[in-house]
GROMACS .gro file of N, CA and C in nm:
model
  483
    1MET      N    1 -15.021  -4.787  17.499
    1MET     CA    2 -15.046  -4.645  17.515
    1MET      C    3 -14.946  -4.562  17.436
    2LEU      N    4 -14.818  -4.604  17.442
    2LEU     CA    5 -14.715  -4.533  17.368
    2LEU      C    6 -14.743  -4.535  17.218
    3LEU      N    7 -14.795  -4.646  17.170
    3LEU     CA    8 -14.828  -4.659  17.028
    3LEU      C    9 -14.939  -4.560  16.990
    4ILE      N   10 -15.039  -4.547  17.074
    4ILE     CA   11 -15.149  -4.455  17.046
    4ILE      C   12 -15.100  -4.311  17.045
    5VAL      N   13 -15.020  -4.274  17.142
    5VAL     CA   14 -14.965  -4.138  17.149
    5VAL      C   15 -14.877  -4.110  17.029
    6SER      N   16 -14.795  -4.206  16.990
    6SER     CA   17 -14.708  -4.190  16.872
    6SER      C   18 -14.791  -4.169  16.747
    7PHE      N   19 -14.897  -4.247  16.732
    7PHE     CA   20 -14.983  -4.233  16.615
    7PHE      C   21 -15.050  -4.096  16.613
    8ALA      N   22 -15.098  -4.051  16.728
    8ALA     CA   23 -15.162  -3.920  16.737
    8ALA      C   24 -15.065  -3.808  16.701
    9LEU      N   25 -14.943  -3.816  16.751
    9LEU     CA   26 -14.842  -3.715  16.717
    9LEU      C   27 -14.811  -3.717  16.569
   10MET      N   28 -14.805  -3.834  16.510
   10MET     CA   29 -14.778  -3.844  16.368
   10MET      C   30 -14.889  -3.775  16.288
   11LEU      N   31 -15.014  -3.796  16.326
   11LEU     CA   32 -15.124  -3.732  16.256
   11LEU      C   33 -15.120  -3.581  16.270
   12ILE      N   34 -15.081  -3.532  16.386
   12ILE     CA   35 -15.074  -3.388  16.409
   12ILE      C   36 -14.963  -3.325  16.327
   13SER      N   37 -14.854  -3.398  16.305
   13SER     CA   38 -14.738  -3.340  16.238
   13SER      C   39 -14.734  -3.362  16.088
   14LEU      N   40 -14.846  -3.389  16.026
   14LEU     CA   41 -14.847  -3.410  15.881
   14LEU      C   42 -14.798  -3.285  15.809
   15SER      N   43 -14.734  -3.305  15.695
   15SER     CA   44 -14.676  -3.192  15.624
   15SER      C   45 -14.772  -3.126  15.527
   16ALA      N   46 -14.889  -3.179  15.512
   16ALA     CA   47 -14.989  -3.116  15.428
   16ALA      C   48 -15.125  -3.142  15.491
   17SER      N   49 -15.211  -3.044  15.481
   17SER     CA   50 -15.346  -3.066  15.532
   17SER      C   51 -15.445  -2.999  15.440
   18VAL      N   52 -15.566  -3.049  15.446
   18VAL     CA   53 -15.670  -2.999  15.358
   18VAL      C   54 -15.804  -3.009  15.431
   19ASP      N   55 -15.891  -2.914  15.403
   19ASP     CA   56 -16.026  -2.915  15.460
   19ASP      C   57 -16.120  -2.966  15.352
   20LYS      N   58 -16.175  -3.083  15.373
   20LYS     CA   59 -16.262  -3.144  15.273
   20LYS      C   60 -16.403  -3.087  15.274
   21GLY      N   61 -16.433  -2.996  15.366
   21GLY     CA   62 -16.567  -2.941  15.378
   21GLY      C   63 -16.601  -2.841  15.269
   22ARG      N   64 -16.505  -2.801  15.191
   22ARG     CA   65 -16.531  -2.703  15.085
   22ARG      C   66 -16.532  -2.773  14.951
   23ASP      N   67 -16.571  -2.699  14.849
   23ASP     CA   68 -16.592  -2.758  14.717
   23ASP      C   69 -16.492  -2.703  14.616
   24ALA      N   70 -16.440  -2.789  14.532
   24ALA     CA   71 -16.341  -2.748  14.432
   24ALA      C   72 -16.405  -2.719  14.297
   25ARG      N   73 -16.525  -2.662  14.300
   25ARG     CA   74 -16.591  -2.625  14.175
   25ARG      C   75 -16.582  -2.474  14.153
   26ILE      N   76 -16.594  -2.435  14.028
   26ILE     CA   77 -16.590  -2.293  13.992
   26ILE      C   78 -16.700  -2.218  14.068
   27GLY      N   79 -16.662  -2.104  14.126
   27GLY     CA   80 -16.755  -2.022  14.200
   27GLY      C   81 -16.759  -2.052  14.348
   28HIS      N   82 -16.699  -2.162  14.389
   28HIS     CA   83 -16.697  -2.200  14.530
   28HIS      C   84 -16.564  -2.164  14.593
   29THR      N   85 -16.564  -2.147  14.723
   29THR     CA   86 -16.440  -2.123  14.796
   29THR      C   87 -16.356  -2.250  14.788
   30ALA      N   88 -16.231  -2.233  14.755
   30ALA     CA   89 -16.141  -2.348  14.741
   30ALA      C   90 -16.124  -2.417  14.876
   31PRO      N   91 -16.108  -2.549  14.875
   31PRO     CA   92 -16.078  -2.618  15.000
   31PRO      C   93 -15.951  -2.560  15.064
   32THR      N   94 -15.946  -2.562  15.195
   32THR     CA   95 -15.828  -2.515  15.265
   32THR      C   96 -15.712  -2.608  15.232
   33LEU      N   97 -15.598  -2.551  15.204
   33LEU     CA   98 -15.480  -2.631  15.170
   33LEU      C   99 -15.359  -2.569  15.238
   34VAL      N  100 -15.284  -2.653  15.308
   34VAL     CA  101 -15.158  -2.610  15.370
   34VAL      C  102 -15.053  -2.713  15.331
   35VAL      N  103 -14.943  -2.667  15.271
   35VAL     CA  104 -14.832  -2.755  15.235
   35VAL      C  105 -14.704  -2.698  15.294
   36GLU      N  106 -14.615  -2.788  15.332
   36GLU     CA  107 -14.491  -2.748  15.399
   36GLU      C  108 -14.371  -2.814  15.334
   37ARG      N  109 -14.260  -2.748  15.354
   37ARG     CA  110 -14.129  -2.805  15.327
   37ARG      C  111 -14.037  -2.747  15.433
   38PRO      N  112 -13.917  -2.797  15.447
   38PRO     CA  113 -13.832  -2.752  15.559
   38PRO      C  114 -13.813  -2.600  15.567
   39ASP      N  115 -13.812  -2.532  15.452
   39ASP     CA  116 -13.784  -2.388  15.454
   39ASP      C  117 -13.905  -2.298  15.436
   40SER      N  118 -14.025  -2.357  15.422
   40SER     CA  119 -14.139  -2.273  15.388
   40SER      C  120 -14.272  -2.346  15.413
   41VAL      N  121 -14.375  -2.266  15.438
   41VAL     CA  122 -14.512  -2.315  15.451
   41VAL      C  123 -14.596  -2.229  15.359
   42ALA      N  124 -14.688  -2.291  15.288
   42ALA     CA  125 -14.780  -2.215  15.203
   42ALA      C  126 -14.921  -2.263  15.231
   43SER      N  127 -15.013  -2.167  15.234
   43SER     CA  128 -15.154  -2.201  15.253
   43SER      C  129 -15.239  -2.112  15.165
   44LEU      N  130 -15.349  -2.166  15.119
   44LEU     CA  131 -15.440  -2.082  15.040
   44LEU      C  132 -15.495  -1.969  15.126
   45GLN      N  133 -15.524  -1.998  15.252
   45GLN     CA  134 -15.573  -1.893  15.343
   45GLN      C  135 -15.472  -1.779  15.355
   46GLY      N  136 -15.345  -1.814  15.364
   46GLY     CA  137 -15.240  -1.714  15.377
   46GLY      C  138 -15.219  -1.632  15.250
   47LEU      N  139 -15.272  -1.680  15.138
   47LEU     CA  140 -15.257  -1.609  15.011
   47LEU      C  141 -15.380  -1.526  14.975
   48ARG      N  142 -15.477  -1.518  15.067
   48ARG     CA  143 -15.595  -1.435  15.041
   48ARG      C  144 -15.549  -1.293  15.013
   49GLY      N  145 -15.619  -1.228  14.922
   49GLY     CA  146 -15.581  -1.093  14.881
   49GLY      C  147 -15.500  -1.095  14.752
   50LYS      N  148 -15.457  -1.213  14.710
   50LYS     CA  149 -15.385  -1.229  14.584
   50LYS      C  150 -15.457  -1.331  14.497
   51ARG      N  151 -15.440  -1.319  14.366
   51ARG     CA  152 -15.486  -1.425  14.277
   51ARG      C  153 -15.384  -1.538  14.287
   52VAL      N  154 -15.432  -1.660  14.284
   52VAL     CA  155 -15.344  -1.775  14.299
   52VAL      C  156 -15.365  -1.869  14.182
   53ILE      N  157 -15.254  -1.910  14.125
   53ILE     CA  158 -15.257  -2.019  14.027
   53ILE      C  159 -15.211  -2.141  14.104
   54LEU      N  160 -15.305  -2.231  14.128
   54LEU     CA  161 -15.279  -2.353  14.205
   54LEU      C  162 -15.275  -2.469  14.108
   55SER      N  163 -15.160  -2.535  14.103
   55SER     CA  164 -15.148  -2.648  14.010
   55SER      C  165 -15.099  -2.772  14.082
   56PHE      N  166 -15.151  -2.884  14.039
   56PHE     CA  167 -15.112  -3.014  14.090
   56PHE      C  168 -15.043  -3.088  13.977
   57TRP      N  169 -14.930  -3.152  14.008
   57TRP     CA  170 -14.857  -3.217  13.901
   57TRP      C  171 -14.777  -3.336  13.952
   58SER      N  172 -14.732  -3.415  13.853
   58SER     CA  173 -14.651  -3.533  13.880
   58SER      C  174 -14.570  -3.564  13.754
   59ALA      N  175 -14.454  -3.622  13.773
   59ALA     CA  176 -14.373  -3.663  13.658
   59ALA      C  177 -14.446  -3.766  13.573
   60ALA      N  178 -14.532  -3.844  13.635
   60ALA     CA  179 -14.606  -3.948  13.563
   60ALA      C  180 -14.719  -3.892  13.478
   61ASP      N  181 -14.757  -3.767  13.498
   61ASP     CA  182 -14.865  -3.703  13.424
   61ASP      C  183 -14.803  -3.598  13.332
   62ALA      N  184 -14.783  -3.638  13.207
   62ALA     CA  185 -14.710  -3.552  13.112
   62ALA      C  186 -14.775  -3.414  13.096
   63GLN      N  187 -14.908  -3.409  13.086
   63GLN     CA  188 -14.974  -3.280  13.066
   63GLN      C  189 -14.953  -3.187  13.184
   64SER      N  190 -14.959  -3.241  13.305
   64SER     CA  191 -14.940  -3.155  13.422
   64SER      C  192 -14.797  -3.102  13.428
   65ARG      N  193 -14.702  -3.181  13.383
   65ARG     CA  194 -14.562  -3.136  13.380
   65ARG      C  195 -14.543  -3.026  13.276
   66ILE      N  196 -14.604  -3.042  13.161
   66ILE     CA  197 -14.600  -2.939  13.057
   66ILE      C  198 -14.663  -2.810  13.109
   67ASP      N  199 -14.774  -2.824  13.180
   67ASP     CA  200 -14.842  -2.707  13.236
   67ASP      C  201 -14.752  -2.632  13.334
   68GLN      N  202 -14.670  -2.705  13.411
   68GLN     CA  203 -14.577  -2.640  13.504
   68GLN      C  204 -14.481  -2.549  13.430
   69THR      N  205 -14.429  -2.597  13.319
   69THR     CA  206 -14.336  -2.518  13.239
   69THR      C  207 -14.404  -2.393  13.186
   70LYS      N  208 -14.527  -2.408  13.139
   70LYS     CA  209 -14.603  -2.295  13.086
   70LYS      C  210 -14.632  -2.192  13.195
   71ILE      N  211 -14.675  -2.238  13.311
   71ILE     CA  212 -14.707  -2.147  13.422
   71ILE      C  213 -14.582  -2.071  13.465
   72THR      N  214 -14.469  -2.141  13.477
   72THR     CA  215 -14.343  -2.076  13.517
   72THR      C  216 -14.303  -1.969  13.417
   73ALA      N  217 -14.313  -2.000  13.287
   73ALA     CA  218 -14.276  -1.904  13.182
   73ALA      C  219 -14.365  -1.780  13.188
   74LEU      N  220 -14.494  -1.799  13.205
   74LEU     CA  221 -14.586  -1.685  13.212
   74LEU      C  222 -14.561  -1.600  13.337
   75ALA      N  223 -14.534  -1.664  13.448
   75ALA     CA  224 -14.506  -1.590  13.572
   75ALA      C  225 -14.378  -1.509  13.558
   76ARG      N  226 -14.278  -1.566  13.493
   76ARG     CA  227 -14.152  -1.492  13.474
   76ARG      C  228 -14.173  -1.372  13.383
   77LYS      N  229 -14.258  -1.386  13.282
   77LYS     CA  230 -14.288  -1.274  13.193
   77LYS      C  231 -14.356  -1.161  13.270
   78ALA      N  232 -14.436  -1.197  13.370
   78ALA     CA  233 -14.509  -1.096  13.447
   78ALA      C  234 -14.414  -1.007  13.526
   79GLY      N  235 -14.298  -1.060  13.563
   79GLY     CA  236 -14.196  -0.982  13.632
   79GLY      C  237 -14.246  -0.912  13.756
   80SER      N  238 -14.244  -0.779  13.756
   80SER     CA  239 -14.279  -0.699  13.874
   80SER      C  240 -14.426  -0.709  13.910
   81ARG      N  241 -14.509  -0.746  13.816
   81ARG     CA  242 -14.652  -0.762  13.846
   81ARG      C  243 -14.676  -0.885  13.933
   82HIS      N  244 -14.573  -0.962  13.957
   82HIS     CA  245 -14.584  -1.086  14.033
   82HIS      C  246 -14.636  -1.063  14.174
   83GLU      N  247 -14.634  -0.939  14.223
   83GLU     CA  248 -14.684  -0.909  14.357
   83GLU      C  249 -14.835  -0.929  14.368
   84ASP      N  250 -14.906  -0.924  14.256
   84ASP     CA  251 -15.052  -0.935  14.256
   84ASP      C  252 -15.101  -1.080  14.255
   85PHE      N  253 -15.014  -1.175  14.230
   85PHE     CA  254 -15.055  -1.314  14.223
   85PHE      C  255 -14.944  -1.403  14.274
   86GLU      N  256 -14.981  -1.526  14.305
   86GLU     CA  257 -14.884  -1.627  14.349
   86GLU      C  258 -14.909  -1.755  14.273
   87VAL      N  259 -14.804  -1.827  14.251
   87VAL     CA  260 -14.813  -1.961  14.194
   87VAL      C  261 -14.784  -2.059  14.307
   88LEU      N  262 -14.871  -2.157  14.322
   88LEU     CA  263 -14.853  -2.262  14.421
   88LEU      C  264 -14.866  -2.395  14.349
   89SER      N  265 -14.755  -2.467  14.340
   89SER     CA  266 -14.753  -2.594  14.268
   89SER      C  267 -14.731  -2.708  14.366
   90VAL      N  268 -14.818  -2.808  14.358
   90VAL     CA  269 -14.814  -2.922  14.450
   90VAL      C  270 -14.782  -3.047  14.369
   91ASN      N  271 -14.671  -3.110  14.406
   91ASN     CA  272 -14.622  -3.228  14.335
   91ASN      C  273 -14.656  -3.354  14.413
   92PHE      N  274 -14.701  -3.458  14.340
   92PHE     CA  275 -14.741  -3.584  14.402
   92PHE      C  276 -14.648  -3.700  14.371
   93ASP      N  277 -14.527  -3.674  14.325
   93ASP     CA  278 -14.434  -3.784  14.299
   93ASP      C  279 -14.401  -3.856  14.429
   94ARG      N  280 -14.367  -3.984  14.419
   94ARG     CA  281 -14.330  -4.060  14.538
   94ARG      C  282 -14.200  -4.010  14.599
   95SER      N  283 -14.114  -3.956  14.516
   95SER     CA  284 -13.983  -3.912  14.561
   95SER      C  285 -13.969  -3.760  14.549
   96GLU      N  286 -13.937  -3.696  14.660
   96GLU     CA  287 -13.910  -3.552  14.655
   96GLU      C  288 -13.784  -3.524  14.574
   97ARG      N  289 -13.691  -3.616  14.580
   97ARG     CA  290 -13.567  -3.600  14.502
   97ARG      C  291 -13.598  -3.595  14.352
   98LEU      N  292 -13.688  -3.681  14.306
   98LEU     CA  293 -13.729  -3.678  14.165
   98LEU      C  294 -13.791  -3.543  14.132
   99MET      N  295 -13.878  -3.493  14.217
   99MET     CA  296 -13.939  -3.363  14.192
   99MET      C  297 -13.832  -3.255  14.180
  100ARG      N  298 -13.735  -3.253  14.274
  100ARG     CA  299 -13.630  -3.151  14.270
  100ARG      C  300 -13.548  -3.160  14.140
  101GLU      N  301 -13.522  -3.280  14.093
  101GLU     CA  302 -13.448  -3.296  13.967
  101GLU      C  303 -13.528  -3.242  13.849
  102ILE      N  304 -13.657  -3.270  13.847
  102ILE     CA  305 -13.742  -3.219  13.739
  102ILE      C  306 -13.750  -3.067  13.744
  103VAL      N  307 -13.759  -3.012  13.864
  103VAL     CA  308 -13.762  -2.866  13.878
  103VAL      C  309 -13.636  -2.805  13.816
  104LYS      N  310 -13.521  -2.868  13.839
  104LYS     CA  311 -13.395  -2.819  13.780
  104LYS      C  312 -13.395  -2.835  13.628
  105VAL      N  313 -13.427  -2.956  13.581
  105VAL     CA  314 -13.422  -2.986  13.437
  105VAL      C  315 -13.519  -2.900  13.359
  106ASP      N  316 -13.641  -2.882  13.412
  106ASP     CA  317 -13.743  -2.805  13.342
  106ASP      C  318 -13.735  -2.655  13.372
  107ASN      N  319 -13.638  -2.615  13.455
  107ASN     CA  320 -13.618  -2.475  13.492
  107ASN      C  321 -13.744  -2.413  13.553
  108LEU      N  322 -13.805  -2.488  13.646
  108LEU     CA  323 -13.923  -2.440  13.716
  108LEU      C  324 -13.882  -2.351  13.832
  109ASP      N  325 -13.974  -2.271  13.880
  109ASP     CA  326 -13.950  -2.185  13.995
  109ASP      C  327 -13.956  -2.271  14.121
  110SER      N  328 -13.843  -2.296  14.182
  110SER     CA  329 -13.839  -2.385  14.299
  110SER      C  330 -13.912  -2.328  14.420
  111CYS      N  331 -13.925  -2.196  14.427
  111CYS     CA  332 -13.993  -2.135  14.543
  111CYS      C  333 -14.142  -2.168  14.547
  112SER      N  334 -14.201  -2.195  14.434
  112SER     CA  335 -14.346  -2.223  14.431
  112SER      C  336 -14.378  -2.372  14.439
  113GLN      N  337 -14.276  -2.457  14.447
  113GLN     CA  338 -14.295  -2.602  14.442
  113GLN      C  339 -14.301  -2.664  14.581
  114PHE      N  340 -14.404  -2.745  14.603
  114PHE     CA  341 -14.420  -2.818  14.729
  114PHE      C  342 -14.448  -2.964  14.696
  115HIS      N  343 -14.382  -3.053  14.767
  115HIS     CA  344 -14.396  -3.197  14.744
  115HIS      C  345 -14.483  -3.259  14.852
  116VAL      N  346 -14.578  -3.342  14.810
  116VAL     CA  347 -14.660  -3.419  14.903
  116VAL      C  348 -14.640  -3.566  14.867
  117GLY      N  349 -14.552  -3.633  14.940
  117GLY     CA  350 -14.520  -3.772  14.910
  117GLY      C  351 -14.594  -3.872  14.995
  118ASN      N  352 -14.649  -3.828  15.108
  118ASN     CA  353 -14.723  -3.918  15.194
  118ASN      C  354 -14.852  -3.959  15.123
  119PRO      N  355 -14.874  -4.088  15.100
  119PRO     CA  356 -14.993  -4.133  15.025
  119PRO      C  357 -15.126  -4.089  15.086
  120ASP      N  358 -15.136  -4.087  15.219
  120ASP     CA  359 -15.261  -4.046  15.283
  120ASP      C  360 -15.287  -3.897  15.263
  121GLU      N  361 -15.184  -3.817  15.275
  121GLU     CA  362 -15.197  -3.672  15.253
  121GLU      C  363 -15.233  -3.645  15.108
  122ALA      N  364 -15.164  -3.712  15.016
  122ALA     CA  365 -15.191  -3.694  14.874
  122ALA      C  366 -15.335  -3.735  14.841
  123ALA      N  367 -15.382  -3.845  14.898
  123ALA     CA  368 -15.519  -3.891  14.873
  123ALA      C  369 -15.621  -3.789  14.924
  124ALA      N  370 -15.596  -3.731  15.041
  124ALA     CA  371 -15.688  -3.631  15.096
  124ALA      C  372 -15.695  -3.507  15.007
  125ILE      N  373 -15.581  -3.464  14.957
  125ILE     CA  374 -15.579  -3.348  14.868
  125ILE      C  375 -15.647  -3.381  14.736
  126ARG      N  376 -15.617  -3.498  14.680
  126ARG     CA  377 -15.682  -3.539  14.555
  126ARG      C  378 -15.834  -3.542  14.570
  127GLU      N  379 -15.881  -3.592  14.683
  127GLU     CA  380 -16.025  -3.599  14.706
  127GLU      C  381 -16.085  -3.459  14.720
  128ALA      N  382 -16.023  -3.375  14.800
  128ALA     CA  383 -16.075  -3.241  14.824
  128ALA      C  384 -16.081  -3.157  14.697
  129PHE      N  385 -15.981  -3.173  14.611
  129PHE     CA  386 -15.976  -3.094  14.487
  129PHE      C  387 -16.029  -3.171  14.366
  130GLN      N  388 -16.092  -3.285  14.392
  130GLN     CA  389 -16.157  -3.365  14.288
  130GLN      C  390 -16.062  -3.395  14.173
  131LEU      N  391 -15.948  -3.453  14.208
  131LEU     CA  392 -15.845  -3.484  14.110
  131LEU      C  393 -15.850  -3.630  14.066
  132ASP      N  394 -15.964  -3.696  14.084
  132ASP     CA  395 -15.973  -3.838  14.050
  132ASP      C  396 -15.966  -3.863  13.899
  133ASN      N  397 -15.992  -3.762  13.818
  133ASN     CA  398 -15.984  -3.778  13.673
  133ASN      C  399 -15.860  -3.713  13.614
  134GLY      N  400 -15.761  -3.687  13.696
  134GLY     CA  401 -15.637  -3.627  13.648
  134GLY      C  402 -15.598  -3.504  13.726
  135LEU      N  403 -15.473  -3.467  13.712
  135LEU     CA  404 -15.421  -3.351  13.783
  135LEU      C  405 -15.466  -3.224  13.712
  136ARG      N  406 -15.487  -3.119  13.790
  136ARG     CA  407 -15.549  -2.998  13.735
  136ARG      C  408 -15.478  -2.873  13.783
  137THR      N  409 -15.516  -2.763  13.720
  137THR     CA  410 -15.473  -2.630  13.760
  137THR      C  411 -15.597  -2.547  13.784
  138PHE      N  412 -15.593  -2.465  13.889
  138PHE     CA  413 -15.705  -2.378  13.924
  138PHE      C  414 -15.656  -2.234  13.934
  139ILE      N  415 -15.745  -2.142  13.900
  139ILE     CA  416 -15.721  -2.001  13.928
  139ILE      C  417 -15.816  -1.964  14.042
  140ILE      N  418 -15.759  -1.905  14.146
  140ILE     CA  419 -15.834  -1.869  14.266
  140ILE      C  420 -15.824  -1.718  14.284
  141ASP      N  421 -15.939  -1.653  14.305
  141ASP     CA  422 -15.939  -1.507  14.317
  141ASP      C  423 -15.895  -1.461  14.456
  142GLU      N  424 -15.894  -1.330  14.474
  142GLU     CA  425 -15.845  -1.270  14.598
  142GLU      C  426 -15.927  -1.309  14.720
  143GLN      N  427 -16.051  -1.349  14.700
  143GLN     CA  428 -16.138  -1.390  14.812
  143GLN      C  429 -16.131  -1.541  14.838
  144GLY      N  430 -16.049  -1.612  14.760
  144GLY     CA  431 -16.035  -1.756  14.781
  144GLY      C  432 -16.132  -1.841  14.702
  145ARG      N  433 -16.202  -1.782  14.606
  145ARG     CA  434 -16.297  -1.857  14.523
  145ARG      C  435 -16.230  -1.906  14.396
  146ILE      N  436 -16.266  -2.025  14.356
  146ILE     CA  437 -16.215  -2.080  14.230
  146ILE      C  438 -16.288  -2.012  14.116
  147THR      N  439 -16.212  -1.948  14.027
  147THR     CA  440 -16.273  -1.880  13.913
  147THR      C  441 -16.255  -1.957  13.783
  148CYS      N  442 -16.160  -2.050  13.783
  148CYS     CA  443 -16.133  -2.125  13.661
  148CYS      C  444 -16.063  -2.256  13.695
  149ALA      N  445 -16.098  -2.360  13.623
  149ALA     CA  446 -16.030  -2.489  13.636
  149ALA      C  447 -15.974  -2.525  13.499
  150ASP      N  448 -15.853  -2.577  13.497
  150ASP     CA  449 -15.784  -2.614  13.373
  150ASP      C  450 -15.781  -2.497  13.275
  151PRO      N  451 -15.721  -2.385  13.317
  151PRO     CA  452 -15.724  -2.263  13.235
  151PRO      C  453 -15.643  -2.276  13.106
  152THR      N  454 -15.690  -2.201  13.007
  152THR     CA  455 -15.614  -2.188  12.882
  152THR      C  456 -15.499  -2.090  12.908
  153GLU      N  457 -15.410  -2.079  12.812
  153GLU     CA  458 -15.300  -1.984  12.827
  153GLU      C  459 -15.354  -1.842  12.840
  154GLU      N  460 -15.458  -1.810  12.765
  154GLU     CA  461 -15.519  -1.677  12.773
  154GLU      C  462 -15.576  -1.650  12.912
  155GLN      N  463 -15.642  -1.749  12.971
  155GLN     CA  464 -15.697  -1.732  13.106
  155GLN      C  465 -15.585  -1.717  13.209
  156LEU      N  466 -15.475  -1.790  13.189
  156LEU     CA  467 -15.361  -1.773  13.279
  156LEU      C  468 -15.304  -1.633  13.269
  157LEU      N  469 -15.292  -1.582  13.147
  157LEU     CA  470 -15.241  -1.445  13.127
  157LEU      C  471 -15.332  -1.343  13.194
  158GLN      N  472 -15.463  -1.362  13.184
  158GLN     CA  473 -15.557  -1.271  13.250
  158GLN      C  474 -15.541  -1.277  13.401
  159ALA      N  475 -15.521  -1.395  13.455
  159ALA     CA  476 -15.504  -1.411  13.600
  159ALA      C  477 -15.377  -1.343  13.647
  160ILE      N  478 -15.273  -1.353  13.567
  160ILE     CA  479 -15.146  -1.292  13.602
  160ILE      C  480 -15.157  -1.141  13.594
  161GLY      N  481 -15.247  -1.095  13.506
  161GLY     CA  482 -15.280  -0.954  13.501
  161GLY      C  483 -15.189  -0.868  13.426
   0.00000   0.00000   0.00000
């Protein structure tokens, strides 16, 4: 009985959750996503009313890491306009320590970075956002709909406004 209760509590206390009932295609409402770290919680639902640049990345995926640098640079250029949009970056490295080191080395915005190291949580997010063919970046509008997948620099600039 103790084992069952422990397992149930572990499932309840996951650090990331996702609603697989939604679709990660352009024009559809983005799947629900909640990611946590000790000092912060971020959710797509909580970011409604803002445009969101949602990116998934890993040190093992060179293109996704390059995209992180590009997104950070564009967000910094936006400066005060940053109130109209948010960047939410989800890292899938096995080690959170590795992610933190890359954030420092690549001069990424640490406030927008969330690590999902639990394999089950990462698999659920990958499935919900259809990341089986690689890590991606999405632009999500103020109503929570995906307006663009794998945006160009020009599309990112338009999203940032």
